[in-house]
PDB file of C-alpha atoms in Angstrom:
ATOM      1  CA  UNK A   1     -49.784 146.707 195.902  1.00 33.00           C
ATOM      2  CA  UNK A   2     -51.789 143.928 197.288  1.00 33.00           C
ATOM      3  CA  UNK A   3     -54.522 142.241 195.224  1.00 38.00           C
ATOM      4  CA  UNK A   4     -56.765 142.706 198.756  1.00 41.00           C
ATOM      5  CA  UNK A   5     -58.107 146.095 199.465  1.00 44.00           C
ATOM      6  CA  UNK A   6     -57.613 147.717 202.478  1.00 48.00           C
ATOM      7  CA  UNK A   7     -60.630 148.004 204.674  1.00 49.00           C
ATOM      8  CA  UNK A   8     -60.557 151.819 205.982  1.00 50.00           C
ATOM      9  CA  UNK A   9     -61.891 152.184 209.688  1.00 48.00           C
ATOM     10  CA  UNK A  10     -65.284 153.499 209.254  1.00 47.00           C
ATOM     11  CA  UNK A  11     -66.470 150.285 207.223  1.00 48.00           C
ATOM     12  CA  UNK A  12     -64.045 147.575 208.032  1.00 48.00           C
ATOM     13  CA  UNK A  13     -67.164 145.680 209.612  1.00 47.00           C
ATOM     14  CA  UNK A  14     -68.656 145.532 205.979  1.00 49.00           C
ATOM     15  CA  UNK A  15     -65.880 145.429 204.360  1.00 51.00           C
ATOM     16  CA  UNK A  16     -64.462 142.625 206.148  1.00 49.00           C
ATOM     17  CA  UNK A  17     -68.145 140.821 205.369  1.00 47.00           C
ATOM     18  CA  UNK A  18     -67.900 141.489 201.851  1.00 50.00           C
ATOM     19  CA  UNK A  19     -64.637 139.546 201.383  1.00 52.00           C
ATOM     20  CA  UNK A  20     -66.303 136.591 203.308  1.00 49.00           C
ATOM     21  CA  UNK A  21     -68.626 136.922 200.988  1.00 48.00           C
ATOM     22  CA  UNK A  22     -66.800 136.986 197.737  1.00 49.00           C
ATOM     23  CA  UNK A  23     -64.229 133.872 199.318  1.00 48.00           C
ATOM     24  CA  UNK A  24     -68.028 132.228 199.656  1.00 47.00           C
ATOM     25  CA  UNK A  25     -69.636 132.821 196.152  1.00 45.00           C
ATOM     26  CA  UNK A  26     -65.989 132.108 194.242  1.00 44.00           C
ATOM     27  CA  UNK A  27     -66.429 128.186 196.233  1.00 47.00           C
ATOM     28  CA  UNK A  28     -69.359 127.104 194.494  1.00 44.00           C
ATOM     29  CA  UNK A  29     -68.889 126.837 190.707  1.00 43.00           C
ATOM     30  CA  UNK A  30     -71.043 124.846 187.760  1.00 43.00           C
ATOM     31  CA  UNK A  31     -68.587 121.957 188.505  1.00 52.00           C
ATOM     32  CA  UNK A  32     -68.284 121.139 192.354  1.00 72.00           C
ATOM     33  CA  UNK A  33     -70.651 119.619 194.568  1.00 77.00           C
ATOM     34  CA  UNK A  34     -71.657 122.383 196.318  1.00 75.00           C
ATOM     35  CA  UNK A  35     -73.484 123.336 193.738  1.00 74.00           C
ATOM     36  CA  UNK A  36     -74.883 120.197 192.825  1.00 78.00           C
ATOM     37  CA  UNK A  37     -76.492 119.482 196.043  1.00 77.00           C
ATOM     38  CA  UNK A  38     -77.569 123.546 197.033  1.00 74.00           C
ATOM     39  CA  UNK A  39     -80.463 122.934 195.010  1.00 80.00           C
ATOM     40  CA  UNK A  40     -83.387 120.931 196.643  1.00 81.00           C
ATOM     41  CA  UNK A  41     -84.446 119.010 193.785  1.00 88.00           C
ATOM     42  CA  UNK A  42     -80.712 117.388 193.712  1.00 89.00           C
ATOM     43  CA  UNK A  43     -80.892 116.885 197.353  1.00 84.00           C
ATOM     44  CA  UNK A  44     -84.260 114.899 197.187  1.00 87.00           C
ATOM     45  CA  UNK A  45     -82.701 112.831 194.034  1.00 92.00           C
ATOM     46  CA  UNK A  46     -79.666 111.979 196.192  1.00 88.00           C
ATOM     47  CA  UNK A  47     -81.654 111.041 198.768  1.00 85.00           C
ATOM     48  CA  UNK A  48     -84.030 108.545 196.787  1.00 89.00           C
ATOM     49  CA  UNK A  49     -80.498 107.107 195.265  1.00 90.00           C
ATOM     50  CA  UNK A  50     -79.311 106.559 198.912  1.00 84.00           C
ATOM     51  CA  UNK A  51     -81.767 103.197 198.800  1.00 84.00           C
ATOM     52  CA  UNK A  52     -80.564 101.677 195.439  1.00 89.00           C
ATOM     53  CA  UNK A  53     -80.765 102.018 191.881  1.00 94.00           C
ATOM     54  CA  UNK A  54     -82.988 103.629 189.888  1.00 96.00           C
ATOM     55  CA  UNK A  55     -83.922 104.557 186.730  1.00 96.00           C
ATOM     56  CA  UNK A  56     -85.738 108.699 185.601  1.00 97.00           C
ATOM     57  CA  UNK A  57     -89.173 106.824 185.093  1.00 96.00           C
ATOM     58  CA  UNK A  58     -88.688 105.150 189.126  1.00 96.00           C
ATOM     59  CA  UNK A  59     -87.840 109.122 190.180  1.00 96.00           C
ATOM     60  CA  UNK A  60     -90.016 110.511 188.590  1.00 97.00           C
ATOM     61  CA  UNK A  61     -92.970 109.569 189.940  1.00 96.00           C
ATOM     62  CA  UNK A  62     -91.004 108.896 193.383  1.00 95.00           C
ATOM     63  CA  UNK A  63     -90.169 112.294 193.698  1.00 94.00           C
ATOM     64  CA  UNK A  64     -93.602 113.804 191.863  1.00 95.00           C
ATOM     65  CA  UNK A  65     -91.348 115.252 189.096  1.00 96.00           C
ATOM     66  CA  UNK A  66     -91.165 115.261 185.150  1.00 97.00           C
ATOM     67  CA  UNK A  67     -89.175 112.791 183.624  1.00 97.00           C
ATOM     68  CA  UNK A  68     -87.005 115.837 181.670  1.00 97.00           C
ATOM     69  CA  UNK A  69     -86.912 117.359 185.352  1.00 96.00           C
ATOM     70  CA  UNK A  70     -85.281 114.501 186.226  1.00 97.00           C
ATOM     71  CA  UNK A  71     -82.687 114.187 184.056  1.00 96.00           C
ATOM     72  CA  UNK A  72     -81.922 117.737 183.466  1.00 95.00           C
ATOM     73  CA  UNK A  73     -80.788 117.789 187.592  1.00 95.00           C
ATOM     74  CA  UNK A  74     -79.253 113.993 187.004  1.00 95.00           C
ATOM     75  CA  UNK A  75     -76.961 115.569 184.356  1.00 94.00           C
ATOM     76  CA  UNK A  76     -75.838 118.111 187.090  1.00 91.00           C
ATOM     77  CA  UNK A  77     -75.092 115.272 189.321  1.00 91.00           C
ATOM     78  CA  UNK A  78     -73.072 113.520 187.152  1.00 93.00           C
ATOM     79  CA  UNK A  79     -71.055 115.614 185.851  1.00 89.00           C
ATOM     80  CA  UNK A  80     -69.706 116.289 189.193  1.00 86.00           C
ATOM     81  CA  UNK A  81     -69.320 112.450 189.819  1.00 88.00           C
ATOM     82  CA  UNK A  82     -72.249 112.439 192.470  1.00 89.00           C
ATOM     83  CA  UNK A  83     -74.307 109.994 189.830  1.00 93.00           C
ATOM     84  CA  UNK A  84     -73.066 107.473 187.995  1.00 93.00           C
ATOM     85  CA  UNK A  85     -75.151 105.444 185.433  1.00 95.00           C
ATOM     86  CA  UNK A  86     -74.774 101.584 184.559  1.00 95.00           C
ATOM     87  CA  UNK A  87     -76.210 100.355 181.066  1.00 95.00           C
ATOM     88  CA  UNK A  88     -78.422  97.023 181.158  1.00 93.00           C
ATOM     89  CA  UNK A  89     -79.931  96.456 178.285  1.00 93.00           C
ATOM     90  CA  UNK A  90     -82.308  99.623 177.228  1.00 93.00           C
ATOM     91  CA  UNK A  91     -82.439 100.765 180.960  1.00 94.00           C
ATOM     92  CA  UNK A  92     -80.460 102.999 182.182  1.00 95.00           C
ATOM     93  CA  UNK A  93     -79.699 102.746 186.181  1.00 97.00           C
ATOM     94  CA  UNK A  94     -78.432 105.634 188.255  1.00 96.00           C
ATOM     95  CA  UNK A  95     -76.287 105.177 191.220  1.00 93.00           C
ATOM     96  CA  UNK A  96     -75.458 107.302 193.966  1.00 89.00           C
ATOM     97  CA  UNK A  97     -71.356 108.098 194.902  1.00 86.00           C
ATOM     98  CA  UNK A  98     -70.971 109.085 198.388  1.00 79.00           C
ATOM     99  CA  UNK A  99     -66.962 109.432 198.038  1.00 81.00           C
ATOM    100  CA  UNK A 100     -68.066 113.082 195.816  1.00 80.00           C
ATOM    101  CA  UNK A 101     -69.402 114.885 198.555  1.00 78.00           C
ATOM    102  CA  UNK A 102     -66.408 114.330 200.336  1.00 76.00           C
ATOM    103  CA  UNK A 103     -65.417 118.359 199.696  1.00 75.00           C
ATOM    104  CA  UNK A 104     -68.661 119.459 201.364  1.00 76.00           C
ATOM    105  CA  UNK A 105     -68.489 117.137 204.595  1.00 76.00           C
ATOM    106  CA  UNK A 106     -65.015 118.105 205.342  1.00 76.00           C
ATOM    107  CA  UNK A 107     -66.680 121.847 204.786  1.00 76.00           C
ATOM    108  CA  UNK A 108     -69.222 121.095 207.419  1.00 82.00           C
ATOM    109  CA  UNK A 109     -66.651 119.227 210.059  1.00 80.00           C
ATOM    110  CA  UNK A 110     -64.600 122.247 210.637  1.00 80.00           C
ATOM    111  CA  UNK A 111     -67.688 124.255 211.415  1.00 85.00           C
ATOM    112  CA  UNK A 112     -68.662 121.015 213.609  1.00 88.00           C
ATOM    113  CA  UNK A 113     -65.197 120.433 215.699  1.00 87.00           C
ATOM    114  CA  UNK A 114     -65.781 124.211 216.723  1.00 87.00           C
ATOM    115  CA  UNK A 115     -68.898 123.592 218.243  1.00 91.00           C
ATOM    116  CA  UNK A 116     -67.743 119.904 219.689  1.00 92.00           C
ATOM    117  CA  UNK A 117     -65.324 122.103 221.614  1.00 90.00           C
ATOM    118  CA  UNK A 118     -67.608 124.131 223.137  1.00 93.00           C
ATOM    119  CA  UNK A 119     -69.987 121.661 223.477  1.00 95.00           C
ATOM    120  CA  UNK A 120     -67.375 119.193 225.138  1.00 94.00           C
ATOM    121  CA  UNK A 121     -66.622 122.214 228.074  1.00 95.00           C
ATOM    122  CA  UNK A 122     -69.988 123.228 228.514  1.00 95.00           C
ATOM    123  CA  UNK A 123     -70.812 119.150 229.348  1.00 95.00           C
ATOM    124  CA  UNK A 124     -67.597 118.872 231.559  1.00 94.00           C
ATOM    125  CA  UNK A 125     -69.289 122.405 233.367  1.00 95.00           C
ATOM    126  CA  UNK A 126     -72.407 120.591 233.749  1.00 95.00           C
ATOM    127  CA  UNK A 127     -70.758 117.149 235.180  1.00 93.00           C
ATOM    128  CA  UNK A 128     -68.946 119.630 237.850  1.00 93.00           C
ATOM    129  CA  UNK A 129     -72.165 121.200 239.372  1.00 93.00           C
ATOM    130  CA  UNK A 130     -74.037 117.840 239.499  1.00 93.00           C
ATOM    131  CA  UNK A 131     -71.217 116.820 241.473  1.00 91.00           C
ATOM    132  CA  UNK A 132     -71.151 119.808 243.494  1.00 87.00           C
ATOM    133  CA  UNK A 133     -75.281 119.898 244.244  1.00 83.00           C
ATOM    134  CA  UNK A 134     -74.371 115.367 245.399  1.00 82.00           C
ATOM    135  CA  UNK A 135     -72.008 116.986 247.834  1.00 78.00           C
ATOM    136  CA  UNK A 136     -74.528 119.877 249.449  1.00 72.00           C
TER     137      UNK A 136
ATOM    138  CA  UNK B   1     -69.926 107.436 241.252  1.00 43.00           C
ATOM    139  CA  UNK B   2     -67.001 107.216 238.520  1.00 43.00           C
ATOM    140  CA  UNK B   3     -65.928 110.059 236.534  1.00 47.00           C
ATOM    141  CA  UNK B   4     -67.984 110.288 233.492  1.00 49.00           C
ATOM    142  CA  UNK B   5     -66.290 113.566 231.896  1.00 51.00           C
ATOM    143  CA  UNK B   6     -65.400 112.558 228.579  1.00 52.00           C
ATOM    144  CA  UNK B   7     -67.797 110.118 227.958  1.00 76.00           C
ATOM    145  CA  UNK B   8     -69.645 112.342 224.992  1.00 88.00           C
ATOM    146  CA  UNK B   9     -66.897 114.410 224.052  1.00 88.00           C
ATOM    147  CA  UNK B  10     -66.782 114.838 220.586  1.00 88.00           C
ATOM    148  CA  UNK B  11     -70.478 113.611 219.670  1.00 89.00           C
ATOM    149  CA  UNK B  12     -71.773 117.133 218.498  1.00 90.00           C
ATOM    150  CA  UNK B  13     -73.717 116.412 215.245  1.00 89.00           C
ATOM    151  CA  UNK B  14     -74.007 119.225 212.642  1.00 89.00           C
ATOM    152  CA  UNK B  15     -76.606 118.762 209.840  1.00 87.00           C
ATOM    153  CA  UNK B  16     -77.997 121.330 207.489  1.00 85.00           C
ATOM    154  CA  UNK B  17     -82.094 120.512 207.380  1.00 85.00           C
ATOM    155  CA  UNK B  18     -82.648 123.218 204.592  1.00 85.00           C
ATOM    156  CA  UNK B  19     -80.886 126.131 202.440  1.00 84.00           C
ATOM    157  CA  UNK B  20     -80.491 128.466 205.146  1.00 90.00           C
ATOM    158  CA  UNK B  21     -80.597 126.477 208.276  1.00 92.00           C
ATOM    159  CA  UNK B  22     -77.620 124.833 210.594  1.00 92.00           C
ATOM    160  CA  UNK B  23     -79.047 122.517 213.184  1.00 93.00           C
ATOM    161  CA  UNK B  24     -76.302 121.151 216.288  1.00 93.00           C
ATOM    162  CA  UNK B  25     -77.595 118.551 218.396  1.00 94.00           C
ATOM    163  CA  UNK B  26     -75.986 117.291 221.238  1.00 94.00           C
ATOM    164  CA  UNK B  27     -77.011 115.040 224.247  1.00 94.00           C
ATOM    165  CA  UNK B  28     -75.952 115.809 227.840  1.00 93.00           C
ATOM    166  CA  UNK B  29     -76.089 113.229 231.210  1.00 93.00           C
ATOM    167  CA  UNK B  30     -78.097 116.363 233.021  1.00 93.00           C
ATOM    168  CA  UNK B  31     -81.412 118.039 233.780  1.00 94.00           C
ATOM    169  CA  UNK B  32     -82.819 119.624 231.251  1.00 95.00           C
ATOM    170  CA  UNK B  33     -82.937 122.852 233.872  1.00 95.00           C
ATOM    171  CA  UNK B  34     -79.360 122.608 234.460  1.00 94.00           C
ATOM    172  CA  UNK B  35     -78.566 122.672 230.727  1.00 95.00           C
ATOM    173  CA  UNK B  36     -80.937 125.840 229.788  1.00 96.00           C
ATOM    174  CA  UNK B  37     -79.001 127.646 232.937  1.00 95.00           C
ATOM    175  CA  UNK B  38     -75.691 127.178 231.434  1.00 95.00           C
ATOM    176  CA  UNK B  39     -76.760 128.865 228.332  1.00 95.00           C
ATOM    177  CA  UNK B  40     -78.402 131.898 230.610  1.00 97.00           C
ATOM    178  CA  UNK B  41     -76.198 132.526 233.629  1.00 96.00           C
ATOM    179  CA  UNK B  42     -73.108 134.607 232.906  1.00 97.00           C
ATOM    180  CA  UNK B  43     -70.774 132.714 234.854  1.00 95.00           C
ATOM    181  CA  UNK B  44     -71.632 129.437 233.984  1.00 94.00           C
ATOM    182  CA  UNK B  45     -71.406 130.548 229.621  1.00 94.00           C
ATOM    183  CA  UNK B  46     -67.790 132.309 230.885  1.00 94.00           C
ATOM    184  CA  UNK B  47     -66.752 128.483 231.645  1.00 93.00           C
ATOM    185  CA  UNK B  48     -67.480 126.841 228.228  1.00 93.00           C
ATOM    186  CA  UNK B  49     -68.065 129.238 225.517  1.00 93.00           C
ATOM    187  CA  UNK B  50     -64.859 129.318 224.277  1.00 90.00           C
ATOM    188  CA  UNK B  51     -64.389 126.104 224.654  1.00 88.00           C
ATOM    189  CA  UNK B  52     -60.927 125.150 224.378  1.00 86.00           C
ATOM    190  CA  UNK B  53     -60.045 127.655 221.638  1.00 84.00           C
ATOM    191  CA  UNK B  54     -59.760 131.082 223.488  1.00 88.00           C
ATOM    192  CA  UNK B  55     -60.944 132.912 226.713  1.00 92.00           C
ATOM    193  CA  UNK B  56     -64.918 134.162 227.515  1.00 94.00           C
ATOM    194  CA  UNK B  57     -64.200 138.266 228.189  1.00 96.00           C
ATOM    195  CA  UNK B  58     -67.631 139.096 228.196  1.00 97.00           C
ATOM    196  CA  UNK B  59     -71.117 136.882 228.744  1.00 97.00           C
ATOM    197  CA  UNK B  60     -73.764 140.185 229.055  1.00 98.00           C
ATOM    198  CA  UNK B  61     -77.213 138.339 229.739  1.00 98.00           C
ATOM    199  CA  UNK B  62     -80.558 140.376 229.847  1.00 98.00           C
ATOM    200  CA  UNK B  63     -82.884 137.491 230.166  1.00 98.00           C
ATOM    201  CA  UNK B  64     -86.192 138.859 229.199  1.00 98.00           C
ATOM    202  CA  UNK B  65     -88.329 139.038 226.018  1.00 98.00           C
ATOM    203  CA  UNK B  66     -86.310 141.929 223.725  1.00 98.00           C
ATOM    204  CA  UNK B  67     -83.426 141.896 226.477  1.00 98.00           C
ATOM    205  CA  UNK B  68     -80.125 141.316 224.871  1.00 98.00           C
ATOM    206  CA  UNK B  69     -76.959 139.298 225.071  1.00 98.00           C
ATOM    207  CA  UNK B  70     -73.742 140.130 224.217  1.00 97.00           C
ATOM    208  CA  UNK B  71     -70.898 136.942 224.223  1.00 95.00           C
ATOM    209  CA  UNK B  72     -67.101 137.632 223.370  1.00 94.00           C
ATOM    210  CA  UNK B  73     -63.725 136.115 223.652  1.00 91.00           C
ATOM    211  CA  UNK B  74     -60.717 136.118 222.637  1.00 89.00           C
ATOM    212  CA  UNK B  75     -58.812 133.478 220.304  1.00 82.00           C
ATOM    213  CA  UNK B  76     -56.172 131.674 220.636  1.00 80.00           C
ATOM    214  CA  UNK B  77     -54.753 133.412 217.379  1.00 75.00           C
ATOM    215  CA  UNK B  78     -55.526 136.771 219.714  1.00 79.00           C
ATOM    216  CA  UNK B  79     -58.311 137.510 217.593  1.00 80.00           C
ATOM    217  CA  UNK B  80     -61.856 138.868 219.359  1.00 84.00           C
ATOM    218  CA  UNK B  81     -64.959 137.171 218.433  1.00 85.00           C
ATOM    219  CA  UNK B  82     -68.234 138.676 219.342  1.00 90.00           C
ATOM    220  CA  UNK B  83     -71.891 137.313 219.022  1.00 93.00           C
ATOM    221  CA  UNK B  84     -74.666 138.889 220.250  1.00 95.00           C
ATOM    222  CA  UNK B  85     -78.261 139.788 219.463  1.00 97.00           C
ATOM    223  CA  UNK B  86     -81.852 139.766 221.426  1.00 98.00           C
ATOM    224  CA  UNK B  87     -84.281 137.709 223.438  1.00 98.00           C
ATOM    225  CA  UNK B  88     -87.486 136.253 221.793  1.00 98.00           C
ATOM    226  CA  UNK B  89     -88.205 133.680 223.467  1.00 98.00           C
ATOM    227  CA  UNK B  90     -87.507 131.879 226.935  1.00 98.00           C
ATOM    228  CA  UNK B  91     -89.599 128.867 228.127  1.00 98.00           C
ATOM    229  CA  UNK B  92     -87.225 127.312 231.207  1.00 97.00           C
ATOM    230  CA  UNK B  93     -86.210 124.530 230.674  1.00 97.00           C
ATOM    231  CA  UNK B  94     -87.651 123.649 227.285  1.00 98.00           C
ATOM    232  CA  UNK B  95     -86.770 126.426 224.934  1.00 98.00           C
ATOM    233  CA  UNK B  96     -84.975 129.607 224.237  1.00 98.00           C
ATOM    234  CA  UNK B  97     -85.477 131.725 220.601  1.00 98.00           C
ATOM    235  CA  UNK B  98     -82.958 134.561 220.126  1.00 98.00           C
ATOM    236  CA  UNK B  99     -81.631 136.913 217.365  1.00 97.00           C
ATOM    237  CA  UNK B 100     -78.015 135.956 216.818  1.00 94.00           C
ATOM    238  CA  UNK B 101     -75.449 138.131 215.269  1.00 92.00           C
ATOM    239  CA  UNK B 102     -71.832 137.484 214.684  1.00 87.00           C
ATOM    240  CA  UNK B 103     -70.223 141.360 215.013  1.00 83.00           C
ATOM    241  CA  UNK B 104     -67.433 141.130 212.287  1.00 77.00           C
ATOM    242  CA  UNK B 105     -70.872 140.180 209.868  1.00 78.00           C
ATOM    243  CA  UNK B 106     -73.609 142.210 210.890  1.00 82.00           C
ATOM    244  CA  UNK B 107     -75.715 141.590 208.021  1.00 83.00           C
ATOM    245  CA  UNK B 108     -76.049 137.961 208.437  1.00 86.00           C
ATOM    246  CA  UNK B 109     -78.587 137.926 211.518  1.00 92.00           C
ATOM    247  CA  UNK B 110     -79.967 134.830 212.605  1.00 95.00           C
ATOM    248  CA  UNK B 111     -82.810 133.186 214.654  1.00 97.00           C
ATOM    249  CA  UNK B 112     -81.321 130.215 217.349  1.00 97.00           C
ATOM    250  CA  UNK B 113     -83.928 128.100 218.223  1.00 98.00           C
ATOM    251  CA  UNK B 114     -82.432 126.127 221.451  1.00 97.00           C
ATOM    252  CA  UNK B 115     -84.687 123.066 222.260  1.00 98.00           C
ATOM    253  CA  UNK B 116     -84.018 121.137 225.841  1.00 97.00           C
ATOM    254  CA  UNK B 117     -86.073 117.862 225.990  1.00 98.00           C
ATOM    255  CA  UNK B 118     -84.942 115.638 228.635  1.00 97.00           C
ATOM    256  CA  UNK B 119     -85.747 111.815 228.498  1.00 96.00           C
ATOM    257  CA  UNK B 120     -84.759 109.404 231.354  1.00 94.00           C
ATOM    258  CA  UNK B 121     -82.278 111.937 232.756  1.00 91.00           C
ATOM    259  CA  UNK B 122     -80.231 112.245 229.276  1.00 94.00           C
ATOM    260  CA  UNK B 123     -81.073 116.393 227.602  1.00 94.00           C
ATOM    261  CA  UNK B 124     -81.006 116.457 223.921  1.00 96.00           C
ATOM    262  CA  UNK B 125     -80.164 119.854 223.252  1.00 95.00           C
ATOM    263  CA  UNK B 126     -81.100 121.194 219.786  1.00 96.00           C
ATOM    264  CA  UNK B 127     -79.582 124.576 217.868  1.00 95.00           C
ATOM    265  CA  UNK B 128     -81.459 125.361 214.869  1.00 96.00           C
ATOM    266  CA  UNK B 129     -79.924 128.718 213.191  1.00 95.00           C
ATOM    267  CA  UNK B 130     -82.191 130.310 210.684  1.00 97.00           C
ATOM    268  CA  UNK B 131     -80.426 132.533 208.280  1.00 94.00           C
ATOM    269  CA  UNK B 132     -81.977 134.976 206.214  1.00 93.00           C
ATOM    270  CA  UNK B 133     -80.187 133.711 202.587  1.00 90.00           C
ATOM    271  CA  UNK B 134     -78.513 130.277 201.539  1.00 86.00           C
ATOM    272  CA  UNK B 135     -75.398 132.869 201.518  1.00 84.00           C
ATOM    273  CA  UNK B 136     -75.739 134.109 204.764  1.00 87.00           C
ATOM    274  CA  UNK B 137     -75.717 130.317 206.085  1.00 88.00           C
ATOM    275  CA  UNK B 138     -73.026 129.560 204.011  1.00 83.00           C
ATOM    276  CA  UNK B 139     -70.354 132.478 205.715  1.00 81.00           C
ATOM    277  CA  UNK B 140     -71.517 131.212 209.000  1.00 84.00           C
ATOM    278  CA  UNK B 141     -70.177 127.875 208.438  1.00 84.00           C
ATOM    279  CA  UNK B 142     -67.026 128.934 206.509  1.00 77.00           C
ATOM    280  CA  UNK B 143     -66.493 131.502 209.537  1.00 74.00           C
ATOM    281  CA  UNK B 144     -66.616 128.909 211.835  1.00 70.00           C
ATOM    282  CA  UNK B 145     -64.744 126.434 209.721  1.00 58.00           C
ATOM    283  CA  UNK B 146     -61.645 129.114 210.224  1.00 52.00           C
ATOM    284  CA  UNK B 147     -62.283 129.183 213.724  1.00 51.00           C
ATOM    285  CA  UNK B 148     -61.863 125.792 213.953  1.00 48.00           C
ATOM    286  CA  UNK B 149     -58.768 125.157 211.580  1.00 46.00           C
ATOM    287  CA  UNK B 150     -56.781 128.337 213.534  1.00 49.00           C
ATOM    288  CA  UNK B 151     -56.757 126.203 216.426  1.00 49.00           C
ATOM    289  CA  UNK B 152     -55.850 122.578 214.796  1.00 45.00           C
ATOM    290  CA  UNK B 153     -52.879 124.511 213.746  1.00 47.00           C
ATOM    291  CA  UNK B 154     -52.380 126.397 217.003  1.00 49.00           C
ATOM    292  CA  UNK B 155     -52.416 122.449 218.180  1.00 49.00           C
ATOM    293  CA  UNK B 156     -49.672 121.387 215.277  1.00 46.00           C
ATOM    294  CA  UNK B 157     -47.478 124.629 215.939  1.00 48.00           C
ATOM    295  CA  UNK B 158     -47.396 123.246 219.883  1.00 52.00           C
ATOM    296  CA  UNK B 159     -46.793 119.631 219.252  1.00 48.00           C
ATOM    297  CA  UNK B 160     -43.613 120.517 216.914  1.00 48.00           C
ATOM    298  CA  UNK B 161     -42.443 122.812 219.303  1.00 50.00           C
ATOM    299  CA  UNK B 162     -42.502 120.042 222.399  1.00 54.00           C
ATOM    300  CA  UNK B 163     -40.935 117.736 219.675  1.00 50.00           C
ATOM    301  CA  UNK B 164     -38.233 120.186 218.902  1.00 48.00           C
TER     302      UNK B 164
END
């Protein structure tokens, strides 16, 4: 038998969904980035990181959060290899690391080379009847 | 006048602003009016749609508020794809709001939010796609992803067999 169920014909619409669904929610575990960065929080840290170092007590009040706040969503971060910290002294700075979200931009090209193929026609389609309305 | 086809091929940007939001932008050497017709006029979407990975079957257009579309073609791979949904909003040239559903997943509705603003004859065409959950948003770009990766190897298949 195969480990896939058979859709019968009355609900293959929704059955067919629900296995998109389940190939969905099995991507994003604890330990990828997708998860890391599906949470806004992470997203705005990330984005605060993308100008430099910094340390909780800098994102914290950049960001308008509490200092635990911070580090409870910096500890998601790293351990994912987003956020990487460097030891000076008794400061502790955190660093951004693009290369890790590697997994989710190659997630988003594929979506994006679809639409740059229908996007590429529809401007070739629209260079045609310019040329056509020079001529008339 | 030289050729300019090609010139922006390939320069489709996809970002995601929020949880359950895709956003395409994409600029275009044409009038803003000439844009928002290829997205209304039947025979003008059957030219592009598919863009270079199938063939536009269908391109039903009721252009008025609650009037619906209807959008399908078949793959390359020989699989259908349908979209379709309803009207909300049409403001030629400038904007165009309508309920967007793709058939195969008929619980993930969205809202497309086309914008058209054209600036010294260049329109920057904007598709915002509001989804209902993070999930939803999710399965539309892993459906399209597939879409997308059928055809690269459609491409591969092709090239070994002219090698061969």
């Amino acid at each position: 038998m195969g480990r896939v169920p058979l859709c019968d014909d009355e609900k293959w619409r929704t059955c067919r969904y629900q296995h998109m669904m389940a190939k969905v929610a099995r991507a994003p575990t604890t330990a990828d980035a997708f998860n890391a960065v599906a949470e806004g929080s992470r997203r705005a840290l990330l984005d605060a990181l993308g100008t430099g170092e910094a340390t909780v007590g800098d994102l914290a009040d950049r960001l308008g959060l509490t200092q635990p706040q911070v580090s409870k969503h910096l500890a998601v971060l790293r351990e994912v290899g987003l956020v990487s910290v460097r030891v000076d002294g008794r400061r502790r700075w955190h660093r951004v690391n693009g290369l890790a979200l590697q997994p989710v931009y190659e997630w988003v090209r594929g979506f994006e080379s679809t639409w740059n193929a229908r996007l590429d026609r529809l401007d070739d389609v629209l260079v045609e009847l310019q040329a056509k309305e020079k001529l008339t | 006048m030289s050729n300019t086809i090609g010139n922006r091929h390939g320069s489709a940007v996809v970002t995601l602003p929020s949880d359950n939001e895709i956003l395409i932008t994409r600029q275009f050497d044409a009038p803003a009016e000439l844009v928002f017709d290829a997205w209304t006029t039947p025979e003008l979407v059957k030219r592009w749609w598919a863009g270079d990975r199938g063939v536009v079957t269908e391109a039903q257009i009721d252009l008025r508020i609650g009037g619906r579309w209807r959008w399908a073609m078949t793959a390359n791979g020989g699989f259908e794809v349908v979209f379709s949904g309803e009207y909300r909003e049409i403001d030629r040239p400038h904007r165009l709001v309508r309920t967007e559903v793709f058939e195969l997943f008929p619980d993930a509705e969205a809202v497309g939010t086309l914008t058209f603003q054209e600036s010294n004859g260049v329109t920057t065409l904007r598709i915002l796609a509001r989804y209902a959950t993070h999930e939803h948003r999710d399965a539309a770009i892993a459906s399209g992803m597939e879409g997308g990766l059928q055809t690269s190897l459609n491409e591969l298949e092709e090239l070994v067999r002219q090698a061969a």
